[in-house]
Short mmCIF file of C-alpha atoms in Angstrom, two decimals:
data_model
loop_
_atom_site.label_atom_id
_atom_site.label_comp_id
_atom_site.label_asym_id
_atom_site.label_seq_id
_atom_site.Cartn_x
_atom_site.Cartn_y
_atom_site.Cartn_z
CA MET A 1 17.01 35.40 -31.21
CA GLU A 2 18.08 32.32 -29.32
CA LEU A 3 15.56 30.79 -26.93
CA PRO A 4 16.62 29.54 -23.49
CA PRO A 5 16.74 25.76 -23.13
CA ALA A 6 13.46 24.18 -22.12
CA ALA A 7 13.14 23.07 -18.54
CA PRO A 8 13.41 19.31 -18.16
CA ARG A 9 10.01 17.66 -18.09
CA ALA A 10 9.09 15.36 -15.26
CA ALA A 11 8.63 11.76 -16.31
CA ALA A 12 5.01 10.74 -16.73
CA PRO A 13 3.75 8.69 -13.80
CA SER A 14 3.37 4.96 -14.27
CA PRO A 15 -0.16 3.78 -15.14
CA LEU A 16 -0.63 2.58 -11.54
CA VAL A 17 0.48 5.91 -10.06
CA ALA A 18 -1.75 7.73 -12.57
CA LYS A 19 -4.67 5.57 -11.39
CA ALA A 20 -3.79 6.35 -7.76
CA LEU A 21 -3.68 10.08 -8.52
CA ALA A 22 -7.09 9.85 -10.20
CA ALA A 23 -8.42 8.07 -7.10
CA ARG A 24 -6.92 10.82 -4.94
CA ASP A 25 -8.80 13.40 -6.99
CA SER A 26 -12.08 11.49 -6.97
CA HIS A 27 -11.92 10.99 -3.19
CA ALA A 28 -10.63 14.51 -2.44
CA GLY A 29 -13.49 15.23 -0.04
CA ALA A 30 -12.46 12.34 2.22
CA LEU A 31 -8.76 13.26 2.33
CA ALA A 32 -7.30 15.75 4.78
CA ARG A 33 -3.93 15.70 3.00
CA ARG A 34 -3.24 15.30 -0.71
CA ASP A 35 0.50 15.99 -0.77
CA VAL A 36 1.61 12.39 -0.27
CA ILE A 37 0.12 9.07 -1.36
CA GLY A 38 1.05 5.44 -0.82
CA VAL A 39 0.84 3.10 -3.80
CA VAL A 40 1.04 -0.68 -3.57
CA ASP A 41 1.81 -2.46 -6.83
CA PHE A 42 0.42 -5.94 -6.31
CA ALA A 43 1.58 -6.97 -9.81
CA ALA A 44 5.09 -7.18 -8.35
CA HIS A 45 6.39 -10.23 -6.46
CA SER A 46 6.43 -10.06 -2.66
CA ALA A 47 10.25 -10.02 -2.72
CA ALA A 48 10.10 -6.55 -4.32
CA ALA A 49 9.73 -3.25 -2.46
CA ARG A 50 6.28 -2.70 -3.95
CA PHE A 51 4.79 -0.24 -1.43
CA THR A 52 5.94 3.19 -2.58
CA LEU A 53 5.34 6.61 -1.06
CA TYR A 54 5.04 9.52 -3.50
CA ASN A 55 5.49 13.23 -3.03
CA VAL A 56 2.67 14.44 -5.25
CA ALA A 57 3.95 18.00 -5.73
CA GLY A 58 7.44 16.81 -6.58
CA GLY A 59 6.12 13.98 -8.70
CA LYS A 60 8.56 11.43 -7.35
CA ALA A 61 8.90 8.45 -5.08
CA THR A 62 10.33 9.18 -1.64
CA ALA A 63 10.54 5.65 -0.17
CA SER A 64 9.68 2.04 -1.00
CA TYR A 65 9.00 -0.89 1.31
CA LEU A 66 8.34 -4.61 1.30
CA VAL A 67 4.63 -5.27 1.94
CA ALA A 68 2.68 -8.49 2.40
CA HIS A 69 -0.46 -9.51 0.60
CA GLY A 70 -3.17 -11.74 2.02
CA GLN A 71 -3.01 -15.53 2.29
CA GLY A 72 -6.32 -15.77 0.47
CA SER A 73 -4.86 -13.78 -2.42
CA ASP A 74 -1.99 -16.26 -2.85
CA PRO A 75 -3.17 -19.74 -1.77
CA ALA A 76 -0.15 -21.43 -3.36
CA HIS A 77 2.24 -19.04 -1.56
CA SER A 78 4.04 -18.28 -4.81
CA GLY A 79 4.85 -14.71 -3.79
CA PHE A 80 2.46 -13.34 -6.41
CA LEU A 81 -1.00 -12.02 -5.64
CA ALA A 82 -3.44 -14.16 -7.65
CA LYS A 83 -6.78 -12.62 -6.67
CA PHE A 84 -8.44 -9.85 -4.67
CA SER A 85 -11.40 -10.16 -2.34
CA ASN A 86 -13.51 -7.90 -0.18
CA VAL A 87 -15.25 -10.82 1.54
CA GLU A 88 -15.01 -11.17 5.30
CA GLY A 89 -13.02 -14.30 6.21
CA SER A 90 -11.30 -14.48 2.81
CA ASN A 91 -7.91 -13.46 4.29
CA ALA A 92 -7.31 -11.77 0.94
CA SER A 93 -6.05 -8.36 -0.05
CA SER A 94 -8.48 -5.80 -1.46
CA ARG A 95 -7.80 -3.35 -4.25
CA GLY A 96 -8.62 0.32 -4.52
CA ALA A 97 -8.41 3.53 -2.54
CA PHE A 98 -8.10 3.52 1.24
CA LEU A 99 -8.27 6.49 3.58
CA VAL A 100 -5.43 6.21 6.10
CA GLY A 101 -7.09 6.42 9.50
CA ASP A 102 -6.31 6.52 13.20
CA SER A 103 -3.32 4.85 14.76
CA TYR A 104 -3.64 2.40 17.64
CA ILE A 105 -1.65 -0.21 19.51
CA GLY A 106 -2.86 -3.72 18.66
CA LYS A 107 -1.75 -7.33 18.41
CA TYR A 108 1.14 -6.35 16.12
CA GLY A 109 2.04 -3.17 18.01
CA ARG A 110 1.71 0.24 16.44
CA SER A 111 -0.85 0.06 13.63
CA ARG A 112 -3.06 2.30 11.51
CA ARG A 113 -6.67 1.74 10.51
CA LEU A 114 -7.71 1.89 6.86
CA VAL A 115 -11.11 2.92 5.55
CA GLY A 116 -12.04 1.44 2.17
CA LEU A 117 -13.35 4.11 -0.19
CA ASP A 118 -14.33 1.88 -3.11
CA PRO A 119 -16.84 -0.96 -3.60
CA ASP A 120 -13.86 -3.36 -3.91
CA ASN A 121 -12.65 -2.51 -0.37
CA ASP A 122 -15.54 -0.90 1.49
CA LEU A 123 -15.48 -3.67 4.12
CA ALA A 124 -11.89 -2.89 5.17
CA MET A 125 -12.91 -1.61 8.61
CA GLN A 126 -15.27 -4.54 9.19
CA ARG A 127 -12.54 -6.96 8.06
CA ALA A 128 -9.93 -5.18 10.24
CA ILE A 129 -7.66 -4.52 7.26
CA VAL A 130 -4.94 -2.22 8.60
CA MET A 131 -1.27 -1.26 8.22
CA HIS A 132 1.03 -2.90 10.76
CA GLY A 133 4.52 -4.26 11.20
CA ALA A 134 5.18 -7.99 11.11
CA ASP A 135 8.11 -10.36 11.54
CA TYR A 136 7.04 -12.25 8.40
CA VAL A 137 8.05 -9.22 6.31
CA ALA A 138 11.85 -8.97 6.20
CA PRO A 139 14.71 -8.94 3.67
CA GLU A 140 16.14 -11.99 5.45
CA LEU A 141 13.06 -13.98 4.44
CA VAL A 142 13.53 -12.89 0.83
CA ALA A 143 17.17 -14.03 1.00
CA ALA A 144 16.27 -17.38 2.57
CA HIS A 145 12.98 -18.20 0.80
CA GLY A 146 12.73 -15.86 -2.19
CA LYS A 147 9.58 -14.24 -0.78
CA ILE A 148 8.04 -12.79 2.36
CA GLY A 149 5.15 -14.17 4.40
CA ARG A 150 1.49 -13.40 3.91
CA SER A 151 -1.00 -11.47 6.02
CA TYR A 152 -4.73 -11.94 6.51
CA GLY A 153 -5.28 -9.09 4.03
CA CYS A 154 -3.47 -6.36 5.96
CA PHE A 155 -0.72 -4.16 4.56
CA SER A 156 2.10 -5.56 6.69
CA VAL A 157 5.58 -4.04 6.49
CA GLU A 158 8.84 -4.74 8.31
CA ARG A 159 8.17 -4.42 12.03
CA HIS A 160 10.99 -1.93 12.64
CA LEU A 161 9.78 0.30 9.77
CA ILE A 162 6.10 0.65 10.69
CA GLY A 163 6.72 3.88 12.63
CA GLU A 164 8.50 5.40 9.64
CA VAL A 165 5.71 4.32 7.27
CA MET A 166 3.04 5.72 9.59
CA ASP A 167 4.92 9.00 9.97
CA ARG A 168 5.39 9.37 6.21
CA LEU A 169 1.82 8.31 5.34
CA PRO A 170 -0.18 9.98 8.13
CA LYS A 171 -3.85 10.02 8.95
CA GLY A 172 -5.95 11.64 6.24
CA THR A 173 -3.80 10.53 3.29
CA LEU A 174 -4.50 8.00 0.54
CA LEU A 175 -3.22 4.44 0.23
CA PHE A 176 -3.96 2.92 -3.16
CA ALA A 177 -3.48 -0.75 -4.06
CA ASP A 178 -4.02 -2.56 -7.32
CA ARG A 179 -2.52 -4.90 -9.88
CA LEU A 180 -2.59 -3.72 -13.48
CA ALA A 181 -2.40 -6.15 -16.39
CA ALA A 182 1.02 -6.31 -18.02
#
């Protein structure tokens, strides 16, 4: 008897996505929605689209964006994140799991608050670490300078794409950021 061909297996998630999924599971009680997550791969250079949205059920990426890291994380402005910090006034990016919070209109226009869920980022609200659009994040800057600008620790994306990012990663979802060793 001939067996039917096996269904194709989904590719295993990258180690960073696997870590983000584990964080989603460990923080399940804080999340209103678990069907989509945002993952920021701070091991990648700032010229790369390193902020990726994932459809968890489908097991695949649905969109990727340029995203800034903090000035304090890259003092030499090399385009690579050199260090994380959760210290107020550090102007650095923090790692770990963030609960995507309320939207508001602020200095950079439409923005979304982030609540740090881990000891490495639990001061995110106090530090005003949020998602927002910024003119210093643009493909034109990559073309001209080989990198984008830096934030004060916020997850800054292209100004004209912030609405799309906020719609695709709504309140109650998980944003996970880290840099894994190569």
